[in-house]
Amino acid sequence: MTATVTQLRIEQGREALGLGTPRPRLSWQLDGPSDWRQESVEISLEAAGRQVATAVVATRDQVLVPWPLADLASRQRVEVRVRVTGDDGSTSSWSTPTTVEAGLLAPSDWQARPVGGSWAEEAGTDRRPSRVRRAFRLDGEVASARLYATAHGLFEAELNGARVGDEELSPGWTSYDTRLRYRTYDVAHLLTAGENVVGAWLGDGWYRGRLGFNGGYHDLYGTDLSFLAQLEVELVDGTRVVVATDETWEAAPSPISFSGLYDGERHDLRLDGDGWSRAGAAAGGGYWTPVAVGERDPRTLVAPEQPPVRCTEEIAPVDHWTTAHGTVVLDFGQNLVGRLRITVDGEAGHEVTLRHAEVLQEGELYRRTLRLAAAEDVVTLGGGGPVTWEPRFTIHGFRYAEVEGWPGEFDPAAVVARVLHTDMERTGWFACSDPGLERLHENVLWSTRGNFVDIPTDCPQRDERLGWTGDIQVFAPTASYLYDCSGMLGSWLQDLAVDQLPDGTVPWFVPRIPGGPSWEPIEPGAVWGDAAVLTPWTLWERFGDAGVLARQWDSARAWVDLILSRAGDDRVWDEGFQLGDWLDPAAPPDDPADASTDRYLVATAYLYWSTRHLAATAGVLGKAAESARYDAIAEEVREAFVGRFTDGRGRTTSDAQTAYGLAVEFGLVGGEDAQAAGERLAELVAEAGNRIATGFAGTPVVAPALTRTGHVERAYDLVLERSCPSWLYTVDMGGTTIWERWDSMLPDGTVNPGEMTSFNHYALGAVADWMHATVAGLAPAAPGWRRVRFAPRPGGGLTWASGRHLSPYGEVSSEWRIEGDVFVLTVELPVGTTGEVSLPDGTTVEVTHGRHEFTCSAVATAGVGAAAAAG
């Protein structure tokens, strides 16, 4: 018996069209008999049905294995197959071929230049977008065709009247001056011999639309709105035709009179002109004129490493009613991010307005929490029968929508909410016997979806939606369980490095934009800047990607060197602007940084944690001297922390949940001191009535610290508490996503008066990582889940729980149940992995791949939780 290759992946993606590297890494999953181990792999390339290259690599690795063959050339298309040989000498059959096609890898491959409207516009304002197009002829049958496309702004391409691709908000948001993504489309099926037309809708998006706080800024990256594309066609007779954006294109004002990410979209269907992108049809929609041709350095054009934003689900309203004002309010039953699609019939010139909000007050949309975001879409009907319409270049965060001006009798079946986010593969599930805890996990999932829109954002309902570095730093472990976000976060980290200041300062949000007086000039801040070190480490830990550690090394080291210089010789970071334990529930609404825990305690704890992880990163990368140096410095910081912020016996100077959580989980105190810190933490939680008292910095560590120090039941008490503030308070108040504040909605049903009040923000959902590791008992014990730790700790009255994760090696799962006085645990591992099972009674067992079942007494031995968690 031998193994079978069940899945072959290229880099991090499910798709391998238009890759941006000539040496893509390969990963595969295996199914095989018990105790079978891979010893080598053979990799074969085929083109046009014949083998063109092969290589045998002696390796037990299955994840992100380096490309062992000659570099791919631009546009090169090959079929990749692998077969593996085991330690018993058996060889698998070949895997199903996977097609790999390189994109445009060299700047010289590009002929295209950005093109857009040539009419005069007023910079710094909301302007009417344009459409661009070009007619061309193909003198023969099409064999293959690729469209390489991007934009200054957002684009949606069309060929011969048909939409190209299904992506939304392309090309996404990067630090545009340095990195602009292009996408590759197979468009052969949209072309025909004879006359053809290629064109694109354009929208301002992040490039020149209003962006940022307090009214925001226009034109942050440029004043032009431009399409940049290259259509390359191979005819059956071997002729090659290239249609690139240049001076031969034409432009016209769009039927979309306004489009903004915050404020919504206005679209006049009377101006659409159905034939604008078809050959031989009347163009309509405005007067077509020659385009303005701009410039773009092709060296800044990069292929995407992540999936695009797509519509991943459609949700019908669960309720609707008519207000005293005659408008219709729809409840979709779920706070989501996306937009509405309507099917409507009315007279030409009639307007239908759609407004959005996360919550209601007194039966009406409550829109104060939108701040200066209008979140309003308006369509002017064109007459001529029913039409299905949705905006193109905007998104909203909402559960409720208001419809004004609906012609005739309203039918709720005519409206659907379309959920938009980066189309990552879902990889993690959790279930248990407590419905409230299950709903909490579902809320975490929905906040991940709503805030992973091309970059990791925050508060998708209001005029913000920025890539806050600290928010994703604390949440990345949870996100990496729920979704394969490796490509998305890896791409975002490249922008972090690009936007880092010369002295190593990491911006509060990436891509970096002006933040106004509250955030300028940019200062280094703990927790947020530490994303430069800790988020790459999370990607290594969860996805086995050492490449991201290597790529981000200079960025990570620059950050650590900077904060070490700020700390000085005493190794305590006790100066400068710090957000500390941001949004501690004890902080007043108008000062979210005024937390119970000393902000400089938080800063010094993170100084230690990042320095320690930089040393570990150096070790992975083979930088032995630097690893030893930073390890020694980290120990100096730890000793300084103990001297400044503790009494030397486990008590911290800030007698607060976050302070003890950080001290224990970061390993700043150990042995008896750690136990004393855990004991005090448990006392604080009890004294607070099991209510949470942490902000962004403390929330990820408080339940794990209780568990690590033997207070598992107290951790359950904390997580299952239902009074305010608590996680389940938000569930009982009807929350369907994680809130920005513990009390975004007050117990009386009114909205928190603080300016920063959102009902969709993932940071406080970081507790789900504890739910996965402790409740379900499923956590990685080696990079990429090559080794798995199964250590469930029952509590809180739960009678069963389960976790399931699609690791790079395949599915891992843990499921336990209590049957009378017996605890039953079932675990499963894929080929290529091993695991350690830690039962509640203290028993530990080594396991290899396959399915295994264990039992023990349902009454765990006292103190086992501490020892097991610490292991």
PDB file of C-alpha atoms in Angstrom, residues 335-444:
ATOM      1  CA  ASN A 335     -24.876  42.515  10.310  1.00  0.00           C
ATOM      2  CA  LEU A 336     -22.907  42.184   7.089  1.00  0.00           C
ATOM      3  CA  VAL A 337     -20.709  44.005   4.611  1.00  0.00           C
ATOM      4  CA  GLY A 338     -21.775  44.331   1.007  1.00  0.00           C
ATOM      5  CA  ARG A 339     -24.588  46.046  -0.825  1.00  0.00           C
ATOM      6  CA  LEU A 340     -28.134  45.582  -2.068  1.00  0.00           C
ATOM      7  CA  ARG A 341     -29.296  44.235  -5.389  1.00  0.00           C
ATOM      8  CA  ILE A 342     -32.819  45.248  -6.363  1.00  0.00           C
ATOM      9  CA  THR A 343     -35.194  44.292  -9.159  1.00  0.00           C
ATOM     10  CA  VAL A 344     -37.494  47.225  -9.849  1.00  0.00           C
ATOM     11  CA  ASP A 345     -39.852  48.580 -12.514  1.00  0.00           C
ATOM     12  CA  GLY A 346     -40.800  52.223 -12.805  1.00  0.00           C
ATOM     13  CA  GLU A 347     -41.063  55.232 -15.051  1.00  0.00           C
ATOM     14  CA  ALA A 348     -37.971  56.798 -16.561  1.00  0.00           C
ATOM     15  CA  GLY A 349     -36.524  59.427 -14.233  1.00  0.00           C
ATOM     16  CA  HIS A 350     -37.986  57.933 -11.053  1.00  0.00           C
ATOM     17  CA  GLU A 351     -35.449  57.678  -8.182  1.00  0.00           C
ATOM     18  CA  VAL A 352     -35.104  54.849  -5.679  1.00  0.00           C
ATOM     19  CA  THR A 353     -32.885  55.546  -2.647  1.00  0.00           C
ATOM     20  CA  LEU A 354     -31.254  52.899  -0.452  1.00  0.00           C
ATOM     21  CA  ARG A 355     -29.833  53.788   2.976  1.00  0.00           C
ATOM     22  CA  HIS A 356     -27.915  51.515   5.337  1.00  0.00           C
ATOM     23  CA  ALA A 357     -27.264  51.152   9.069  1.00  0.00           C
ATOM     24  CA  GLU A 358     -26.094  48.548  11.564  1.00  0.00           C
ATOM     25  CA  VAL A 359     -28.750  49.127  14.225  1.00  0.00           C
ATOM     26  CA  LEU A 360     -32.167  50.605  14.849  1.00  0.00           C
ATOM     27  CA  GLN A 361     -33.489  52.960  17.459  1.00  0.00           C
ATOM     28  CA  GLU A 362     -37.251  53.417  17.863  1.00  0.00           C
ATOM     29  CA  GLY A 363     -37.882  51.471  14.671  1.00  0.00           C
ATOM     30  CA  GLU A 364     -35.774  53.775  12.501  1.00  0.00           C
ATOM     31  CA  LEU A 365     -32.266  53.426  11.085  1.00  0.00           C
ATOM     32  CA  TYR A 366     -29.724  54.728  13.589  1.00  0.00           C
ATOM     33  CA  ARG A 367     -27.035  56.395  11.487  1.00  0.00           C
ATOM     34  CA  ARG A 368     -24.984  58.497  13.930  1.00  0.00           C
ATOM     35  CA  THR A 369     -22.420  55.690  14.095  1.00  0.00           C
ATOM     36  CA  LEU A 370     -21.756  56.180  10.381  1.00  0.00           C
ATOM     37  CA  ARG A 371     -20.155  59.532  11.286  1.00  0.00           C
ATOM     38  CA  LEU A 372     -19.632  61.301   7.946  1.00  0.00           C
ATOM     39  CA  ALA A 373     -20.351  58.294   5.726  1.00  0.00           C
ATOM     40  CA  ALA A 374     -23.614  58.803   3.828  1.00  0.00           C
ATOM     41  CA  ALA A 375     -23.933  55.082   2.967  1.00  0.00           C
ATOM     42  CA  GLU A 376     -26.641  55.928   0.438  1.00  0.00           C
ATOM     43  CA  ASP A 377     -27.201  54.533  -3.051  1.00  0.00           C
ATOM     44  CA  VAL A 378     -29.551  56.176  -5.544  1.00  0.00           C
ATOM     45  CA  VAL A 379     -30.681  54.721  -8.861  1.00  0.00           C
ATOM     46  CA  THR A 380     -32.608  56.710 -11.443  1.00  0.00           C
ATOM     47  CA  LEU A 381     -34.770  54.345 -13.448  1.00  0.00           C
ATOM     48  CA  GLY A 382     -34.658  54.250 -17.195  1.00  0.00           C
ATOM     49  CA  GLY A 383     -38.131  52.916 -17.910  1.00  0.00           C
ATOM     50  CA  GLY A 384     -38.778  50.119 -20.365  1.00  0.00           C
ATOM     51  CA  GLY A 385     -39.563  47.325 -17.911  1.00  0.00           C
ATOM     52  CA  PRO A 386     -38.048  45.633 -14.856  1.00  0.00           C
ATOM     53  CA  VAL A 387     -34.329  46.038 -14.251  1.00  0.00           C
ATOM     54  CA  THR A 388     -31.974  44.385 -11.792  1.00  0.00           C
ATOM     55  CA  TRP A 389     -29.456  46.851 -10.362  1.00  0.00           C
ATOM     56  CA  GLU A 390     -26.783  47.143  -7.697  1.00  0.00           C
ATOM     57  CA  PRO A 391     -23.986  49.679  -7.216  1.00  0.00           C
ATOM     58  CA  ARG A 392     -20.590  48.767  -8.640  1.00  0.00           C
ATOM     59  CA  PHE A 393     -17.909  50.536  -6.656  1.00  0.00           C
ATOM     60  CA  THR A 394     -19.113  50.875  -3.076  1.00  0.00           C
ATOM     61  CA  ILE A 395     -19.820  48.724  -0.035  1.00  0.00           C
ATOM     62  CA  HIS A 396     -21.673  49.287   3.212  1.00  0.00           C
ATOM     63  CA  GLY A 397     -21.739  47.772   6.686  1.00  0.00           C
ATOM     64  CA  PHE A 398     -25.361  47.114   7.632  1.00  0.00           C
ATOM     65  CA  ARG A 399     -28.022  44.830   8.982  1.00  0.00           C
ATOM     66  CA  TYR A 400     -30.861  47.194   8.168  1.00  0.00           C
ATOM     67  CA  ALA A 401     -31.673  49.068   4.985  1.00  0.00           C
ATOM     68  CA  GLU A 402     -34.230  51.740   4.235  1.00  0.00           C
ATOM     69  CA  VAL A 403     -35.858  51.961   0.811  1.00  0.00           C
ATOM     70  CA  GLU A 404     -37.338  55.270  -0.268  1.00  0.00           C
ATOM     71  CA  GLY A 405     -39.256  55.941  -3.464  1.00  0.00           C
ATOM     72  CA  TRP A 406     -40.148  52.362  -4.375  1.00  0.00           C
ATOM     73  CA  PRO A 407     -42.582  52.542  -7.288  1.00  0.00           C
ATOM     74  CA  GLY A 408     -45.829  50.703  -6.615  1.00  0.00           C
ATOM     75  CA  GLU A 409     -46.334  48.014  -3.997  1.00  0.00           C
ATOM     76  CA  PHE A 410     -43.130  46.896  -2.325  1.00  0.00           C
ATOM     77  CA  ASP A 411     -42.136  43.242  -2.600  1.00  0.00           C
ATOM     78  CA  PRO A 412     -39.349  42.168  -0.203  1.00  0.00           C
ATOM     79  CA  ALA A 413     -38.405  39.402  -2.645  1.00  0.00           C
ATOM     80  CA  ALA A 414     -37.180  42.153  -4.968  1.00  0.00           C
ATOM     81  CA  VAL A 415     -34.256  42.980  -2.662  1.00  0.00           C
ATOM     82  CA  VAL A 416     -31.292  40.849  -1.671  1.00  0.00           C
ATOM     83  CA  ALA A 417     -28.164  41.699   0.332  1.00  0.00           C
ATOM     84  CA  ARG A 418     -24.971  40.572  -1.374  1.00  0.00           C
ATOM     85  CA  VAL A 419     -22.120  39.767   1.028  1.00  0.00           C
ATOM     86  CA  LEU A 420     -18.706  40.956  -0.201  1.00  0.00           C
ATOM     87  CA  HIS A 421     -15.255  40.154   1.172  1.00  0.00           C
ATOM     88  CA  THR A 422     -11.934  38.724   0.103  1.00  0.00           C
ATOM     89  CA  ASP A 423     -12.808  35.284  -1.195  1.00  0.00           C
ATOM     90  CA  MET A 424     -10.542  33.338   1.137  1.00  0.00           C
ATOM     91  CA  GLU A 425     -11.033  29.622   1.620  1.00  0.00           C
ATOM     92  CA  ARG A 426     -12.760  28.883   4.897  1.00  0.00           C
ATOM     93  CA  THR A 427     -10.605  26.571   6.983  1.00  0.00           C
ATOM     94  CA  GLY A 428     -11.981  26.540  10.531  1.00  0.00           C
ATOM     95  CA  TRP A 429     -15.122  25.430  12.358  1.00  0.00           C
ATOM     96  CA  PHE A 430     -16.199  25.253  15.988  1.00  0.00           C
ATOM     97  CA  ALA A 431     -19.276  23.810  17.690  1.00  0.00           C
ATOM     98  CA  CYS A 432     -20.302  23.027  21.246  1.00  0.00           C
ATOM     99  CA  SER A 433     -23.257  22.296  23.506  1.00  0.00           C
ATOM    100  CA  ASP A 434     -23.723  25.965  24.502  1.00  0.00           C
ATOM    101  CA  PRO A 435     -25.789  27.879  21.887  1.00  0.00           C
ATOM    102  CA  GLY A 436     -24.537  31.239  23.189  1.00  0.00           C
ATOM    103  CA  LEU A 437     -20.908  30.231  22.711  1.00  0.00           C
ATOM    104  CA  GLU A 438     -21.688  28.935  19.227  1.00  0.00           C
ATOM    105  CA  ARG A 439     -23.350  32.252  18.362  1.00  0.00           C
ATOM    106  CA  LEU A 440     -20.322  34.108  19.697  1.00  0.00           C
ATOM    107  CA  HIS A 441     -18.101  32.096  17.384  1.00  0.00           C
ATOM    108  CA  GLU A 442     -20.439  32.826  14.491  1.00  0.00           C
ATOM    109  CA  ASN A 443     -20.170  36.525  15.336  1.00  0.00           C
ATOM    110  CA  VAL A 444     -16.364  36.282  15.159  1.00  0.00           C
TER     111      VAL A 444
END
